[in-house]
XYZ file of C-alpha atoms in Angstrom:
294
model
C -25.619 3.043 -40.108
C -29.343 3.178 -40.730
C -29.076 0.277 -43.167
C -27.355 -1.896 -40.641
C -29.779 -1.029 -37.846
C -33.188 -1.098 -39.566
C -32.812 -3.204 -42.622
C -29.917 -5.676 -42.512
C -31.240 -7.883 -39.674
C -34.478 -8.504 -41.618
C -32.688 -9.369 -44.805
C -30.030 -11.673 -43.118
C -32.091 -13.539 -40.658
C -35.452 -15.358 -41.408
C -36.588 -15.354 -37.859
C -36.405 -11.640 -37.797
C -38.554 -11.375 -41.106
C -41.158 -13.720 -39.605
C -41.334 -11.693 -36.484
C -41.674 -8.492 -38.392
C -44.449 -9.832 -40.683
C -46.393 -11.195 -37.720
C -46.151 -7.833 -35.801
C -47.071 -5.849 -38.898
C -50.204 -7.991 -39.381
C -51.106 -7.754 -35.648
C -50.644 -3.865 -35.710
C -52.856 -3.465 -38.675
C -55.823 -5.246 -36.966
C -55.349 -4.247 -33.411
C -54.896 -0.476 -33.791
C -58.436 0.134 -34.947
C -59.736 -1.944 -32.130
C -57.672 0.082 -29.758
C -59.166 3.308 -31.188
C -62.742 2.092 -30.444
C -61.766 0.901 -26.938
C -60.580 4.422 -26.245
C -63.769 6.005 -27.650
C -65.920 3.659 -25.483
C -63.882 4.439 -22.314
C -62.886 0.716 -22.170
C -59.091 1.092 -22.322
C -58.573 -1.158 -19.259
C -61.031 -3.754 -20.506
C -58.460 -4.692 -23.294
C -55.907 -5.285 -20.539
C -58.371 -7.308 -18.390
C -59.195 -9.552 -21.276
C -55.556 -10.039 -22.261
C -55.163 -11.709 -18.814
C -58.469 -13.479 -18.896
C -57.475 -15.655 -21.786
C -54.677 -17.309 -19.736
C -56.795 -20.025 -18.175
C -58.058 -21.163 -21.494
C -54.413 -20.937 -22.963
C -53.205 -23.089 -19.794
C -56.020 -25.765 -20.396
C -54.866 -26.054 -24.132
C -51.377 -26.431 -23.058
C -52.095 -29.095 -20.455
C -54.172 -31.072 -23.013
C -51.941 -30.745 -26.136
C -48.686 -29.158 -25.034
C -47.422 -26.187 -27.096
C -50.222 -26.574 -29.665
C -50.984 -23.354 -31.454
C -54.481 -24.447 -32.275
C -55.384 -25.862 -28.804
C -54.055 -22.851 -26.921
C -55.705 -20.473 -29.350
C -59.126 -22.151 -29.020
C -58.844 -22.348 -25.239
C -57.783 -18.724 -24.964
C -60.701 -17.542 -27.241
C -63.214 -19.532 -25.227
C -61.921 -18.261 -21.881
C -61.899 -14.650 -22.984
C -65.417 -14.745 -24.448
C -66.682 -16.423 -21.165
C -65.087 -13.752 -18.984
C -66.570 -11.000 -21.251
C -70.064 -12.529 -21.111
C -69.995 -13.155 -17.487
C -68.602 -9.716 -16.551
C -71.289 -8.111 -18.639
C -73.986 -10.132 -17.059
C -72.868 -9.325 -13.477
C -72.611 -5.640 -14.361
C -76.132 -5.619 -15.814
C -77.689 -7.603 -12.896
C -75.781 -5.986 -9.970
C -74.734 -2.505 -9.018
C -71.160 -3.107 -10.089
C -69.835 -1.237 -13.006
C -68.479 -3.243 -15.968
C -64.800 -2.156 -15.228
C -65.115 -3.446 -11.660
C -66.598 -6.721 -12.755
C -63.816 -7.135 -15.379
C -61.182 -6.371 -12.719
C -62.454 -9.051 -10.368
C -62.705 -11.673 -12.994
C -59.389 -11.040 -14.718
C -57.345 -11.145 -11.558
C -58.918 -14.508 -10.726
C -58.268 -15.743 -14.245
C -54.707 -14.589 -14.214
C -54.133 -16.395 -10.932
C -55.863 -19.615 -12.274
C -53.879 -19.607 -15.447
C -50.441 -19.329 -13.822
C -51.537 -22.086 -11.308
C -52.680 -24.423 -14.100
C -49.442 -23.941 -16.005
C -47.357 -24.546 -12.884
C -49.045 -27.901 -12.481
C -47.186 -29.371 -15.517
C -45.047 -26.787 -17.123
C -41.650 -25.435 -16.172
C -40.812 -21.755 -15.570
C -39.650 -21.513 -19.181
C -43.106 -22.454 -20.463
C -44.732 -19.873 -18.017
C -42.483 -17.099 -19.212
C -43.169 -18.073 -22.853
C -46.971 -17.675 -22.375
C -46.787 -14.597 -20.149
C -44.216 -12.695 -22.253
C -44.294 -14.378 -25.637
C -41.314 -15.553 -27.759
C -41.637 -13.383 -30.771
C -38.251 -14.437 -32.295
C -39.428 -18.094 -32.277
C -42.548 -17.392 -34.324
C -42.766 -20.071 -37.120
C -44.529 -20.019 -40.459
C -47.691 -21.525 -38.916
C -47.940 -18.975 -36.224
C -47.382 -16.151 -38.828
C -50.220 -17.524 -40.904
C -52.463 -17.849 -37.923
C -51.853 -14.062 -37.039
C -52.412 -13.114 -40.720
C -55.788 -14.945 -40.953
C -57.004 -13.223 -37.810
C -55.847 -9.845 -38.869
C -57.653 -10.380 -42.271
C -60.857 -11.681 -40.746
C -60.875 -8.645 -38.343
C -60.388 -6.139 -40.953
C -63.262 -7.650 -43.065
C -65.704 -7.744 -40.126
C -64.689 -4.120 -39.052
C -65.313 -2.987 -42.561
C -68.725 -4.592 -42.600
C -69.722 -3.324 -39.235
C -68.052 0.012 -39.377
C -71.172 2.256 -39.622
C -73.008 0.291 -37.027
C -69.966 0.232 -34.745
C -69.502 4.009 -35.001
C -73.163 4.543 -34.323
C -73.144 2.154 -31.323
C -70.113 3.939 -29.908
C -71.393 7.496 -30.245
C -75.150 7.158 -30.073
C -76.142 3.840 -28.663
C -79.693 4.957 -27.740
C -80.600 6.078 -31.356
C -79.434 2.661 -32.565
C -81.434 0.896 -29.916
C -84.646 2.708 -30.909
C -84.254 1.730 -34.455
C -83.230 -1.863 -33.742
C -83.531 -3.137 -30.161
C -80.997 -5.973 -30.484
C -78.471 -4.293 -32.706
C -76.427 -2.583 -29.964
C -75.956 -5.909 -28.032
C -75.141 -7.802 -31.294
C -72.465 -5.235 -32.456
C -70.957 -5.007 -28.826
C -70.745 -8.878 -28.715
C -69.065 -9.030 -32.115
C -66.700 -6.323 -30.983
C -65.656 -8.070 -27.826
C -65.209 -11.433 -29.823
C -62.820 -9.589 -32.275
C -60.970 -8.077 -29.343
C -60.491 -11.485 -27.728
C -59.560 -13.031 -31.026
C -56.762 -10.493 -31.531
C -55.484 -10.912 -27.987
C -55.338 -14.556 -28.718
C -53.135 -13.832 -31.746
C -51.098 -11.393 -29.865
C -50.271 -13.794 -27.105
C -48.549 -16.009 -29.598
C -46.179 -13.136 -30.231
C -45.992 -10.915 -27.247
C -47.488 -13.047 -24.456
C -50.599 -12.513 -22.524
C -49.071 -9.687 -20.400
C -47.731 -7.643 -23.397
C -50.174 -8.245 -26.196
C -52.446 -5.419 -25.242
C -49.461 -2.980 -25.443
C -49.433 -2.996 -29.225
C -53.199 -2.373 -29.147
C -53.505 0.550 -26.820
C -50.306 2.445 -26.941
C -50.512 3.338 -30.723
C -54.182 4.175 -30.327
C -53.524 6.513 -27.432
C -50.706 8.108 -29.497
C -53.017 8.728 -32.418
C -55.575 10.376 -30.295
C -53.035 12.994 -29.458
C -52.664 13.901 -33.138
C -55.844 13.165 -35.213
C -59.014 14.993 -35.266
C -61.203 12.518 -37.136
C -61.906 8.782 -36.543
C -60.371 7.632 -39.914
C -57.319 9.756 -39.183
C -56.892 8.465 -35.770
C -57.119 4.805 -37.166
C -54.510 5.484 -39.858
C -52.073 7.207 -37.446
C -52.558 4.295 -34.968
C -51.728 1.767 -37.521
C -48.523 3.643 -38.589
C -47.542 3.975 -35.012
C -47.982 0.312 -34.433
C -45.986 -0.561 -37.655
C -43.202 1.753 -36.645
C -43.074 0.473 -33.022
C -42.772 -3.222 -34.283
C -40.105 -2.378 -36.815
C -37.992 -0.136 -34.513
C -38.542 -2.348 -31.473
C -37.332 -5.556 -33.268
C -34.350 -3.633 -34.748
C -33.474 -2.309 -31.349
C -33.852 -5.625 -29.616
C -31.570 -7.243 -32.161
C -28.911 -4.589 -31.935
C -28.869 -4.355 -28.139
C -29.622 -8.025 -27.406
C -32.745 -7.188 -25.471
C -36.041 -9.184 -25.235
C -37.991 -8.448 -28.460
C -41.562 -8.377 -27.008
C -40.818 -5.777 -24.177
C -38.566 -3.728 -26.663
C -41.543 -3.357 -29.035
C -43.855 -2.322 -26.274
C -41.293 0.057 -24.823
C -40.793 1.602 -28.283
C -44.499 2.240 -28.495
C -44.341 3.710 -25.004
C -41.693 6.173 -26.285
C -44.033 7.146 -29.152
C -46.900 7.672 -26.546
C -44.728 9.982 -24.548
C -43.624 11.934 -27.707
C -47.364 12.310 -28.672
C -48.350 13.663 -25.143
C -45.539 16.219 -25.293
C -45.815 17.390 -28.946
C -49.187 16.074 -30.219
C -51.266 18.693 -32.074
C -54.344 17.961 -29.941
C -52.801 17.476 -26.567
C -49.313 18.875 -26.690
C -48.019 19.314 -23.225
C -45.105 21.435 -24.381
C -47.140 23.765 -26.368
C -49.645 24.141 -23.447
C -46.760 24.957 -21.011
C -45.111 27.486 -23.382
C -48.576 29.130 -23.957
C -49.068 29.384 -20.170
C -45.661 30.800 -19.658
C -46.100 33.461 -22.344
C -49.364 34.394 -20.810
C -47.887 34.677 -17.481
C -45.016 36.742 -18.725
C -47.357 39.249 -20.409
C -49.377 39.464 -17.245
C -46.324 40.282 -15.200
C -45.298 42.956 -17.665
């Protein structure tokens, strides 16, 4: 039964194999980014940027149709612009960065939906918002693979600086005035780049799910940063595999099934995680109360 559920669909059907490979590549690159977003208290920024890329995707769609390159470039440019403008607004006004992102991403989402509606059908809109992972072709798989590889290489090169900028920004700024801004900018560019890759698979509304849910789950188990990254990657890989298998067996939409599987892992981690196990905390409180009554 396990073979028929978890293995056979990926052996018998090429579209399932391509979807799995694309999801695995995306999980490997987005999970570490999700961990850094958590550590920086920027969890909702990823969600905001995933919506902010939609106007650029829509412009690419209007100019070139369902062109992977055109929509990818448009989405990347739109995401970077929103990130830069939001940072500028938060630094020049009394608005916090999260409030600035919220204002711009809501406007971006509405603008993107409006632009797509001018020319596209409801099917095209659903494709861009929720993805069509089972329709991923070899070109899209290669596109995601290249982005994942570039992301891992840049993260490896900037790892020490990124960790220092996350935990002790002032120390890094004393030694190099421009380093924190440069590292932060590169990090946001990588974030947008991976969201652009994710929208090809899971759509603009679901792409952040595979980035944040495994990362949050990992934080419930790991005590070190490398351990959290490893667990987050494993959670992402398992979510993609089980989600695709589950969607195939039950005839469910694949993208939401993957994110829902990651959500199940998140709830399990909250309940039983070694660092934030709710069940263990409740049991400990019940035992303490019982001893106090006696």
